[in-house]
Amino acid sequence: MVTKKIHFAVLALSVLIAAFTLTVYSECTGGARSATPEIVSVECAPQVPLPNASITFTVVCANISNNTVLYLQICVGDVCTMPVKMVQKTNESFEYTFTPGISGNPPTKDGDNLSYEILYEGNVVYQDYVVVHQNNPPEISAVNFEPVLPVYGSSVRIVARASDDYGIVALRYSISCAGTYMNGTMNYTNGTYSAEILPWQPGTYLVNITARDNSMQERSVIKSLYVVSENATDKEPPVLVEMFGVKLPDGKMKLHAYLHDASAILAVKVEVDGVWYNLSQVGDFEFEATVPETEHLALVAIDAFNNTLNETYAIKVYSEGVEVKNQEISAVTIALILFLGILTGASLILFIRTAKLHIFILILCVIALILSAIAGEIAKSADAGGNIYNGNTCWSCLGLSPKTLNVSWLEKYPNGSEVQHPQWILDLLKKGKPVLVYVHQVPCTGCEIQWKDMVTHGIISADGKISGKYAGSIEFVVLDVTSGSETRDSGIEVLRTYTSGPIGTPTTVCFTMHSGKVLWWAKAGVVYSNELTAVLDEAIHLMHG
């Protein structure tokens, strides 16, 4: 009996020693097994996930080897996934992206607790949770410049205020002028974000402020900054190029306004039924806001020199998705319609009195020709663009390429189909220079503004020849689509080939060659010099390196 007790004690002691030895061994770096990793940090992005939004988990470890394998298990409420192997990204980090609602993963909704565990060899080495929240993107309440009208050579402080329900990660700025860009992160101090910049030339700068929140949502605000040279003046108020509304539900509309100014437009607002609404800048001289639907409104625009436009306008309101064509009927069309009515009445009277069929058929043939002429006149009016507002049909965004300053070149149409380039464009490209095509008509306020802007900034001379640094480097073609113009057919061909939606003027198209392929860029509406120079510089670089 004693012997059995001794044997049992020895056996128990052996088991304890073996267990202790196994535990110590698993913590060591030597031997066939890897050591238990030390979790330095675990991050999930976004920190405040939206419902059914993907979440990326990043684990940083110490004390790991090439054989270390980590697993991640996620639970949404009481529903848990099977542990999944994380991807080792560096010598110290692992990563895995969880996407709710796919591959058997449970979906997430507002208010869900999403808990997660990091596993190593079946043991939990880290655990935490995040709460899913449906929330709005950040709000940028103000963007100001100090000073408001800086002189070239001095620095400018950009100041912005922003807020978010669940916290803002960062505010970034991006600045562009004449094809040159600058960007950076703004500093946070005492409730405001700020950054100091040194403008690189006089002129109009487009400043884009972007706020990102803890749900990875972003909101951007665009504002113009004008940097003056010494003794610079501007006595002219802003000019309204085009304004129209697009119907929205609940009796509202999205108001689009395109303005031009020699310096920069600092503020635009409209009055509808006694209430003022501020317009947000969304492009070089492009502004928009959601306002009650109306056909008349007052508009106030102020430029950098405090010159003010203050007028009341009648505007057109379109249904969303409706293609806009020229609404005007030419005098020729009206005359043809009147003549058609007279001829039709006379033919009926003549047939009743004479009953001569061959005369009636002859008159019908004449009527058919007149109807064809009327259709042709209407088509010409629509094709050449019309007078939606101040002589400019274009909405400044009809081109197939994006209207940002980041130049995007196309080889094919966005749907993947091939482009049938006119032969005369291909022949010009054979000269070894990019081709710039400018399509305009008379009258066209937007065309006049773009032409003057190109002349002012030295892209072309007053007589329409390419000039300045682009002389000898760019082929420049001007096409007038005004009825009766010799270049009308070529201009209409360009409009139909390189723009989508309703066609109009001004339209600018640039062509270049790269690796034996024709690339093109197109934009309908006014293209200002800072965007155009970026396009031309890129076209030359693509062709010649």
Coordinates of C-alpha atoms in Angstrom, one line a residue:
M1 CA 0.0 0.0 0.0
V2 CA 2.8 2.3 0.9
T3 CA 4.6 1.4 -2.3
K4 CA 1.5 2.3 -4.3
K5 CA 1.3 5.7 -2.6
I6 CA 5.0 6.3 -3.4
H7 CA 4.5 5.4 -7.0
F8 CA 1.5 7.7 -7.2
A9 CA 3.3 10.6 -5.7
V10 CA 6.3 10.1 -8.1
L11 CA 3.9 10.0 -11.0
A12 CA 2.1 13.2 -9.9
L13 CA 5.4 14.9 -9.4
S14 CA 6.5 13.9 -12.9
V15 CA 3.3 15.3 -14.4
L16 CA 3.9 18.6 -12.6
I17 CA 7.5 18.8 -13.7
A18 CA 6.5 18.0 -17.3
A19 CA 3.7 20.7 -17.3
F20 CA 6.2 23.2 -15.8
T21 CA 8.8 22.3 -18.4
L22 CA 6.2 22.7 -21.3
T23 CA 5.1 26.1 -20.0
V24 CA 8.6 27.4 -19.7
Y25 CA 9.5 26.0 -23.1
S26 CA 6.5 27.7 -24.8
E27 CA 7.8 31.1 -23.6
C28 CA 11.3 30.6 -24.9
T29 CA 12.6 31.8 -28.2
G30 CA 14.7 28.7 -28.8
G31 CA 13.7 25.3 -29.9
A32 CA 11.2 24.2 -32.6
R33 CA 8.4 26.3 -31.4
S34 CA 8.1 30.1 -31.6
A35 CA 7.7 32.3 -28.6
T36 CA 4.4 33.8 -27.5
P37 CA 4.3 37.2 -29.2
E38 CA 4.1 40.4 -27.2
I39 CA 1.3 42.6 -28.5
V40 CA 2.6 46.2 -28.8
S41 CA -0.5 47.7 -30.3
V42 CA -3.8 46.9 -32.1
E43 CA -5.5 49.3 -34.3
C44 CA -8.8 49.1 -36.2
A45 CA -9.6 51.5 -39.0
P46 CA -12.0 53.2 -39.0
Q47 CA -12.1 53.6 -35.3
V48 CA -15.9 54.3 -35.5
P49 CA -17.1 51.9 -38.2
L50 CA -20.2 52.6 -40.2
P51 CA -22.8 49.9 -40.7
N52 CA -21.6 47.2 -43.1
A53 CA -18.3 49.1 -43.7
S54 CA -15.0 47.2 -43.9
I55 CA -12.7 47.3 -40.9
T56 CA -8.9 46.7 -41.1
F57 CA -7.2 45.3 -38.0
T58 CA -3.5 45.9 -37.7
V59 CA -1.5 44.2 -34.9
V60 CA 2.1 45.2 -34.1
C61 CA 4.1 42.6 -32.1
A62 CA 7.4 42.1 -30.5
N63 CA 9.2 38.8 -29.8
I64 CA 8.0 37.1 -33.0
S65 CA 9.7 34.8 -35.5
N66 CA 9.1 33.8 -39.1
N67 CA 6.9 30.9 -37.8
T68 CA 4.6 33.1 -35.8
V69 CA 0.9 32.9 -36.9
L70 CA -1.9 35.0 -35.5
Y71 CA -5.6 34.4 -35.9
L72 CA -8.5 36.9 -35.6
Q73 CA -12.0 36.0 -34.4
I74 CA -14.8 38.6 -34.7
C75 CA -18.2 38.5 -33.0
V76 CA -21.1 40.8 -34.0
G77 CA -23.4 40.5 -31.0
D78 CA -23.8 36.7 -30.4
V79 CA -22.7 35.7 -34.0
C80 CA -19.0 34.9 -34.3
T81 CA -16.8 34.1 -37.2
M82 CA -14.4 31.2 -37.4
P83 CA -10.8 32.3 -36.5
V84 CA -9.1 33.6 -39.6
K85 CA -5.3 33.7 -40.3
M86 CA -3.9 37.3 -40.3
V87 CA -1.5 38.3 -43.1
Q88 CA 2.0 39.2 -41.9
K89 CA 2.8 42.6 -43.5
T90 CA 6.2 43.3 -42.0
N91 CA 8.6 41.7 -39.5
E92 CA 6.5 43.2 -36.7
S93 CA 2.9 43.6 -38.0
F94 CA -0.1 41.5 -39.1
E95 CA -3.2 42.7 -40.8
Y96 CA -6.7 41.5 -41.8
T97 CA -9.7 43.3 -43.3
F98 CA -13.1 42.2 -42.2
T99 CA -16.0 43.0 -44.5
P100 CA -19.5 42.5 -43.0
G101 CA -22.2 40.7 -45.0
I102 CA -19.9 38.7 -47.4
S103 CA -18.2 35.3 -47.3
G104 CA -20.4 34.2 -44.4
N105 CA -19.5 37.2 -42.3
P106 CA -22.3 38.6 -40.2
P107 CA -23.6 42.0 -41.3
T108 CA -23.4 45.0 -39.0
K109 CA -26.0 47.7 -38.2
D110 CA -26.1 50.9 -36.2
G111 CA -25.4 50.3 -32.5
D112 CA -23.8 46.8 -32.9
N113 CA -21.0 45.8 -30.6
L114 CA -18.2 44.3 -32.7
S115 CA -15.8 42.4 -30.4
Y116 CA -12.6 40.8 -31.6
E117 CA -9.9 38.5 -30.2
I118 CA -6.3 38.0 -31.3
L119 CA -5.4 34.3 -31.0
Y120 CA -2.0 32.6 -30.8
E121 CA -1.9 28.8 -30.7
G122 CA -5.5 28.8 -29.7
N123 CA -5.0 31.2 -26.8
V124 CA -6.4 34.7 -26.6
V125 CA -3.5 37.2 -26.4
Y126 CA -5.6 40.4 -26.9
Q127 CA -9.3 41.3 -27.0
D128 CA -11.3 44.5 -27.4
Y129 CA -14.4 45.8 -29.1
V130 CA -15.7 48.7 -31.2
V131 CA -19.3 50.1 -31.6
V132 CA -20.8 50.5 -35.0
H133 CA -22.4 54.0 -35.5
Q134 CA -24.3 55.5 -38.4
N135 CA -23.0 59.1 -38.5
N136 CA -22.6 62.0 -40.8
P137 CA -19.4 63.2 -42.5
P138 CA -17.5 66.0 -40.8
E139 CA -18.6 69.6 -41.2
I140 CA -16.2 72.4 -42.3
S141 CA -17.9 75.5 -40.9
A142 CA -15.4 78.2 -42.1
V143 CA -12.3 78.7 -44.2
N144 CA -10.5 82.0 -44.0
F145 CA -7.2 83.5 -45.2
E146 CA -5.0 85.8 -43.2
P147 CA -4.5 88.3 -44.8
V148 CA -7.6 88.2 -47.1
L149 CA -5.7 89.8 -50.0
P150 CA -2.0 88.9 -49.6
V151 CA 0.8 90.5 -51.6
Y152 CA 3.1 88.2 -53.5
G153 CA 6.2 87.5 -51.5
S154 CA 4.4 87.3 -48.1
S155 CA 3.1 84.2 -46.4
V156 CA -0.6 83.3 -46.0
R157 CA -2.2 81.6 -43.1
I158 CA -5.1 79.3 -43.9
V159 CA -7.5 79.0 -40.9
A160 CA -10.4 76.5 -40.8
R161 CA -13.0 75.2 -38.3
A162 CA -14.4 71.7 -38.5
S163 CA -16.5 69.4 -36.3
D164 CA -17.7 65.8 -36.2
D165 CA -19.8 63.8 -33.8
Y166 CA -17.2 61.1 -33.3
G167 CA -14.0 63.1 -33.8
I168 CA -11.9 64.4 -36.7
V169 CA -8.7 62.5 -37.6
A170 CA -7.1 65.2 -39.8
L171 CA -7.6 68.3 -42.0
R172 CA -5.5 68.5 -45.1
Y173 CA -5.1 71.3 -47.6
S174 CA -4.3 71.1 -51.4
I175 CA -3.4 74.3 -53.3
S176 CA -3.1 74.7 -57.1
C177 CA -2.2 77.6 -59.3
A178 CA -1.1 77.5 -63.0
G179 CA -0.5 73.8 -63.0
T180 CA 1.6 73.8 -59.8
Y181 CA 0.4 72.1 -56.6
M182 CA 1.1 72.1 -52.9
N183 CA -0.5 70.0 -50.1
G184 CA 0.0 69.3 -46.5
T185 CA -1.7 68.6 -43.1
M186 CA -3.1 71.4 -41.0
N187 CA -2.2 71.9 -37.3
Y188 CA -4.9 71.9 -34.6
T189 CA -4.7 74.5 -31.8
N190 CA -7.5 75.9 -29.6
G191 CA -10.4 74.8 -31.7
T192 CA -9.0 75.8 -35.1
Y193 CA -6.9 74.2 -37.8
S194 CA -4.3 76.2 -39.5
A195 CA -1.4 76.0 -42.0
E196 CA 1.0 78.7 -43.3
I197 CA 1.9 78.7 -47.0
L198 CA 4.2 80.8 -49.2
P199 CA 2.5 81.5 -52.6
W200 CA 4.8 80.9 -55.5
Q201 CA 3.4 83.5 -57.9
P202 CA 0.7 86.2 -58.2
G203 CA -2.7 85.0 -59.3
T204 CA -5.7 82.9 -58.4
Y205 CA -5.2 79.9 -56.2
L206 CA -7.7 77.1 -55.7
V207 CA -7.6 75.9 -52.1
N208 CA -9.2 72.6 -51.2
I209 CA -9.7 71.8 -47.5
T210 CA -10.5 68.1 -46.8
A211 CA -11.6 66.9 -43.3
R212 CA -11.6 63.1 -42.4
D213 CA -13.4 61.7 -39.4
N214 CA -12.9 58.6 -37.3
S215 CA -15.3 56.7 -39.7
M216 CA -13.0 57.5 -42.6
Q217 CA -15.7 59.8 -44.1
E218 CA -14.5 63.0 -45.8
R219 CA -15.9 66.4 -46.6
S220 CA -14.2 69.0 -48.8
V221 CA -14.6 72.7 -49.2
I222 CA -13.1 74.7 -52.0
K223 CA -12.2 78.4 -51.8
S224 CA -10.3 80.8 -54.0
L225 CA -7.4 82.8 -52.8
Y226 CA -6.1 85.8 -54.8
V227 CA -2.4 86.8 -54.4
V228 CA -1.8 90.3 -55.8
S229 CA 1.4 91.8 -57.3
E230 CA 2.4 95.3 -56.2
N231 CA 0.0 98.0 -57.5
A232 CA -2.5 95.4 -58.8
T233 CA -6.0 96.7 -59.3
D234 CA -9.4 95.2 -60.3
K235 CA -12.3 97.6 -60.6
E236 CA -14.8 95.2 -62.4
P237 CA -17.3 93.1 -60.4
P238 CA -17.8 89.4 -61.1
V239 CA -19.7 88.4 -64.2
L240 CA -22.4 85.7 -64.2
V241 CA -21.7 83.3 -67.1
E242 CA -24.5 80.8 -66.5
M243 CA -27.0 79.8 -63.9
F244 CA -29.7 77.1 -63.8
G245 CA -31.5 74.8 -61.4
V246 CA -32.1 71.1 -61.4
K247 CA -35.3 69.9 -59.6
L248 CA -35.0 67.9 -56.4
P249 CA -37.8 66.4 -54.2
D250 CA -39.8 68.4 -51.7
G251 CA -39.9 71.6 -53.8
K252 CA -36.2 72.2 -53.8
M253 CA -33.6 72.5 -56.5
K254 CA -29.8 72.2 -56.9
L255 CA -28.7 75.7 -58.1
H256 CA -25.6 75.8 -60.3
A257 CA -23.9 79.1 -61.0
Y258 CA -20.8 79.8 -63.1
L259 CA -19.1 83.2 -62.6
H260 CA -16.0 84.9 -63.8
D261 CA -13.7 87.5 -62.3
A262 CA -10.3 88.9 -63.0
S263 CA -9.1 88.2 -59.5
A264 CA -11.0 85.7 -57.3
I265 CA -14.6 85.4 -56.1
L266 CA -14.7 85.2 -52.3
A267 CA -18.4 84.8 -51.6
V268 CA -21.6 84.1 -53.5
K269 CA -25.1 84.1 -52.1
V270 CA -28.7 84.1 -53.4
E271 CA -32.0 85.3 -52.0
V272 CA -35.1 83.1 -52.5
D273 CA -38.4 84.3 -51.0
G274 CA -36.6 86.6 -48.5
V275 CA -34.1 84.0 -47.3
W276 CA -30.4 84.2 -48.2
Y277 CA -28.4 81.0 -49.0
N278 CA -24.6 80.8 -49.3
L279 CA -23.3 79.0 -52.4
S280 CA -20.4 76.6 -52.0
Q281 CA -17.5 76.7 -54.4
V282 CA -17.0 73.4 -56.3
G283 CA -14.6 74.5 -59.1
D284 CA -12.5 77.4 -60.4
F285 CA -15.5 79.7 -60.8
E286 CA -18.3 77.1 -60.2
F287 CA -20.7 77.4 -57.2
E288 CA -23.8 75.5 -56.1
A289 CA -26.3 75.2 -53.3
T290 CA -29.6 73.5 -52.5
V291 CA -32.4 76.2 -52.4
P292 CA -36.2 76.2 -52.8
E293 CA -37.3 75.9 -56.4
T294 CA -37.9 79.3 -58.0
E295 CA -37.6 81.0 -61.4
H296 CA -36.4 84.3 -60.0
L297 CA -33.7 85.1 -57.5
A298 CA -31.3 87.8 -56.4
L299 CA -27.6 87.0 -56.5
V300 CA -24.7 88.7 -54.8
A301 CA -21.0 87.9 -55.6
I302 CA -18.0 89.6 -54.1
D303 CA -14.4 89.4 -55.4
A304 CA -11.0 89.9 -53.7
F305 CA -11.1 93.6 -54.3
N306 CA -14.6 93.9 -52.8
N307 CA -16.2 94.6 -56.2
T308 CA -19.8 93.4 -55.9
L309 CA -22.3 91.9 -58.4
N310 CA -25.8 92.4 -57.1
E311 CA -28.6 91.6 -59.6
T312 CA -31.9 89.8 -59.9
Y313 CA -32.2 87.0 -62.5
A314 CA -34.7 84.8 -64.1
I315 CA -33.4 81.2 -64.3
K316 CA -34.4 78.0 -66.0
V317 CA -35.2 74.9 -63.9
Y318 CA -34.8 71.4 -65.4
S319 CA -35.9 68.0 -64.3
E320 CA -33.1 65.8 -63.1
G321 CA -31.8 63.6 -66.0
V322 CA -33.5 65.5 -68.8
E323 CA -31.2 66.2 -71.7
V324 CA -31.1 69.9 -72.4
K325 CA -31.2 71.2 -76.0
N326 CA -31.5 74.6 -77.5
Q327 CA -34.9 76.0 -76.7
E328 CA -34.8 78.8 -79.2
I329 CA -36.3 78.6 -82.7
S330 CA -34.4 80.6 -85.4
A331 CA -36.0 83.2 -87.6
V332 CA -35.4 80.9 -90.7
T333 CA -37.4 78.1 -89.0
I334 CA -40.3 80.4 -88.2
A335 CA -40.4 81.7 -91.8
L336 CA -40.4 78.1 -93.2
I337 CA -43.2 77.1 -90.8
L338 CA -45.4 80.1 -92.0
F339 CA -44.7 79.3 -95.6
L340 CA -45.6 75.7 -95.0
G341 CA -48.9 76.7 -93.6
I342 CA -49.8 78.9 -96.5
L343 CA -48.7 76.3 -99.1
T344 CA -50.6 73.5 -97.4
G345 CA -53.9 75.6 -97.4
A346 CA -53.4 76.7 -101.0
S347 CA -52.8 73.1 -102.1
L348 CA -56.0 71.9 -100.5
I349 CA -58.0 74.6 -102.1
L350 CA -56.4 74.0 -105.6
F351 CA -57.1 70.2 -105.3
I352 CA -60.7 70.7 -104.4
R353 CA -61.3 73.1 -107.3
T354 CA -59.3 71.3 -110.0
A355 CA -59.1 67.7 -108.8
K356 CA -55.8 67.4 -110.6
L357 CA -53.9 64.7 -108.8
H358 CA -50.5 65.3 -110.4
I359 CA -50.5 69.0 -109.3
F360 CA -51.4 67.9 -105.7
I361 CA -48.6 65.3 -105.6
L362 CA -46.1 68.0 -106.8
I363 CA -47.2 70.3 -104.0
L364 CA -46.8 67.5 -101.5
C365 CA -43.2 67.0 -102.7
V366 CA -42.5 70.7 -102.1
I367 CA -44.1 70.4 -98.6
A368 CA -41.9 67.4 -97.8
L369 CA -38.8 69.5 -98.8
I370 CA -39.9 72.3 -96.6
L371 CA -40.4 69.9 -93.6
S372 CA -36.9 68.6 -94.2
A373 CA -35.5 72.1 -94.2
I374 CA -37.3 72.9 -90.9
A375 CA -35.9 69.7 -89.3
G376 CA -32.4 70.7 -90.5
E377 CA -32.7 74.2 -89.0
I378 CA -33.8 72.8 -85.7
A379 CA -31.0 70.2 -85.7
K380 CA -28.5 73.0 -86.5
S381 CA -29.8 75.0 -83.6
A382 CA -29.5 72.1 -81.2
D383 CA -26.1 70.9 -82.4
A384 CA -24.4 74.3 -82.1
G385 CA -25.6 74.8 -78.6
G386 CA -28.1 77.4 -77.6
N387 CA -28.9 80.1 -75.2
I388 CA -29.8 78.3 -72.0
Y389 CA -28.2 81.2 -70.1
N390 CA -26.2 84.2 -71.4
G391 CA -25.3 82.4 -74.6
N392 CA -23.6 79.3 -73.1
T393 CA -25.3 75.9 -73.4
C394 CA -22.5 74.0 -71.6
W395 CA -22.8 73.1 -67.9
S396 CA -19.0 73.1 -67.6
C397 CA -19.0 69.4 -66.9
L398 CA -20.2 67.7 -70.0
G399 CA -16.7 66.5 -71.1
L400 CA -16.0 62.8 -70.6
S401 CA -12.9 63.4 -68.5
P402 CA -13.0 64.7 -64.9
K403 CA -13.1 68.4 -64.4
T404 CA -10.4 68.4 -61.7
L405 CA -6.9 69.7 -62.1
N406 CA -5.5 66.2 -62.0
V407 CA -5.3 65.6 -65.7
S408 CA -7.0 62.4 -66.8
W409 CA -6.3 61.1 -70.3
L410 CA -8.5 58.7 -72.2
E411 CA -7.6 56.3 -75.0
K412 CA -11.1 54.8 -75.4
Y413 CA -14.5 55.9 -74.3
P414 CA -15.3 55.3 -70.6
N415 CA -17.4 52.3 -71.6
G416 CA -14.4 50.7 -73.3
S417 CA -15.5 51.3 -76.9
E418 CA -13.0 52.6 -79.5
V419 CA -12.8 56.2 -80.6
Q420 CA -13.0 57.0 -84.3
H421 CA -10.7 60.1 -84.4
P422 CA -11.1 62.4 -87.4
Q423 CA -8.3 62.0 -89.9
W424 CA -7.3 65.6 -89.8
I425 CA -6.5 65.3 -86.1
L426 CA -4.4 62.2 -86.7
D427 CA -2.6 64.1 -89.5
L428 CA -1.8 67.0 -87.2
L429 CA -0.4 64.6 -84.5
K430 CA 2.0 63.2 -87.1
K431 CA 3.8 66.6 -86.9
G432 CA 5.1 65.5 -83.5
K433 CA 3.2 68.0 -81.4
P434 CA 0.1 67.8 -79.2
V435 CA -3.0 69.3 -80.7
L436 CA -5.3 71.7 -78.9
V437 CA -8.8 72.2 -80.4
Y438 CA -11.0 75.1 -79.2
V439 CA -14.6 75.0 -80.3
H440 CA -16.7 78.2 -80.0
Q441 CA -19.6 80.1 -81.5
V442 CA -21.0 83.6 -81.7
P443 CA -22.6 84.7 -79.4
C444 CA -21.2 82.9 -76.4
T445 CA -20.3 84.6 -73.2
G446 CA -18.3 81.7 -71.9
C447 CA -16.3 81.5 -75.1
E448 CA -15.4 85.2 -74.8
I449 CA -14.3 84.7 -71.2
Q450 CA -12.1 81.7 -72.0
W451 CA -10.5 83.4 -75.1
K452 CA -9.7 86.5 -73.0
D453 CA -8.3 84.3 -70.2
M454 CA -6.0 82.4 -72.7
V455 CA -4.8 85.7 -74.1
T456 CA -4.3 87.3 -70.6
H457 CA -2.1 84.4 -69.4
G458 CA 0.0 84.2 -72.6
I459 CA -1.3 80.9 -73.9
I460 CA -2.4 82.4 -77.2
S461 CA -1.9 85.8 -78.8
A462 CA -4.7 88.3 -79.5
D463 CA -4.8 87.1 -83.1
G464 CA -5.3 83.5 -82.1
K465 CA -1.9 82.0 -82.4
I466 CA -0.3 79.8 -79.8
S467 CA 2.3 81.8 -77.9
G468 CA 4.6 82.1 -74.9
K469 CA 6.2 78.9 -73.7
Y470 CA 3.9 76.8 -75.9
A471 CA 4.9 78.5 -79.2
G472 CA 6.3 75.8 -81.5
S473 CA 5.3 73.0 -79.1
I474 CA 1.5 72.9 -79.6
E475 CA -0.7 72.8 -82.7
F476 CA -3.7 75.1 -82.0
V477 CA -7.0 74.7 -84.0
V478 CA -10.0 77.1 -83.6
L479 CA -13.3 75.8 -84.8
D480 CA -16.4 78.1 -85.1
V481 CA -19.7 76.3 -85.1
T482 CA -21.8 79.4 -85.7
S483 CA -24.3 78.8 -88.5
G484 CA -22.7 79.5 -91.8
S485 CA -19.1 79.1 -90.6
E486 CA -16.6 77.3 -92.8
T487 CA -15.4 75.3 -89.8
R488 CA -18.9 74.4 -88.5
D489 CA -18.9 70.8 -89.7
S490 CA -15.5 70.0 -88.2
G491 CA -16.5 71.6 -85.0
I492 CA -19.8 69.7 -84.7
E493 CA -17.8 66.5 -85.5
V494 CA -15.5 67.3 -82.5
L495 CA -18.4 68.0 -80.2
R496 CA -20.2 64.8 -81.1
T497 CA -17.0 62.7 -80.8
Y498 CA -15.5 64.0 -77.6
T499 CA -18.3 65.2 -75.3
S500 CA -21.2 63.4 -73.8
G501 CA -24.8 64.7 -73.2
P502 CA -26.0 67.9 -74.8
I503 CA -23.2 69.6 -76.9
G504 CA -22.3 73.2 -76.8
T505 CA -19.6 75.8 -76.5
P506 CA -17.0 76.5 -75.4
T507 CA -15.5 73.0 -75.6
T508 CA -11.8 72.3 -75.4
V509 CA -10.1 69.1 -76.5
C510 CA -6.4 68.2 -76.3
F511 CA -4.7 65.3 -78.1
T512 CA -1.3 63.8 -77.5
M513 CA 0.6 60.6 -78.3
H514 CA 2.1 58.1 -75.8
S515 CA 3.7 54.7 -76.6
G516 CA 2.2 54.9 -80.1
K517 CA -1.4 55.5 -78.8
V518 CA -3.6 58.6 -79.2
L519 CA -4.7 60.0 -75.9
W520 CA -7.2 62.8 -75.5
W521 CA -8.7 65.1 -72.8
A522 CA -12.0 67.0 -73.2
K523 CA -14.0 69.5 -71.2
A524 CA -17.1 71.4 -72.1
G525 CA -17.5 74.8 -70.5
V526 CA -15.0 77.5 -69.6
V527 CA -11.5 76.1 -69.1
Y528 CA -9.3 78.5 -67.2
S529 CA -5.6 79.0 -67.6
N530 CA -4.5 77.1 -64.5
E531 CA -6.3 74.0 -65.7
L532 CA -5.4 74.4 -69.4
T533 CA -1.6 74.8 -68.7
A534 CA -1.7 71.7 -66.6
V535 CA -3.2 69.8 -69.5
L536 CA -0.8 71.2 -72.1
D537 CA 2.3 70.5 -69.9
E538 CA 1.2 66.9 -69.4
A539 CA 0.4 66.5 -73.1
I540 CA 4.0 67.6 -74.0
H541 CA 5.5 65.4 -71.3
L542 CA 3.5 62.4 -72.5
M543 CA 4.6 62.9 -76.1
H544 CA 8.3 63.8 -75.5
G545 CA 9.1 62.6 -72.0

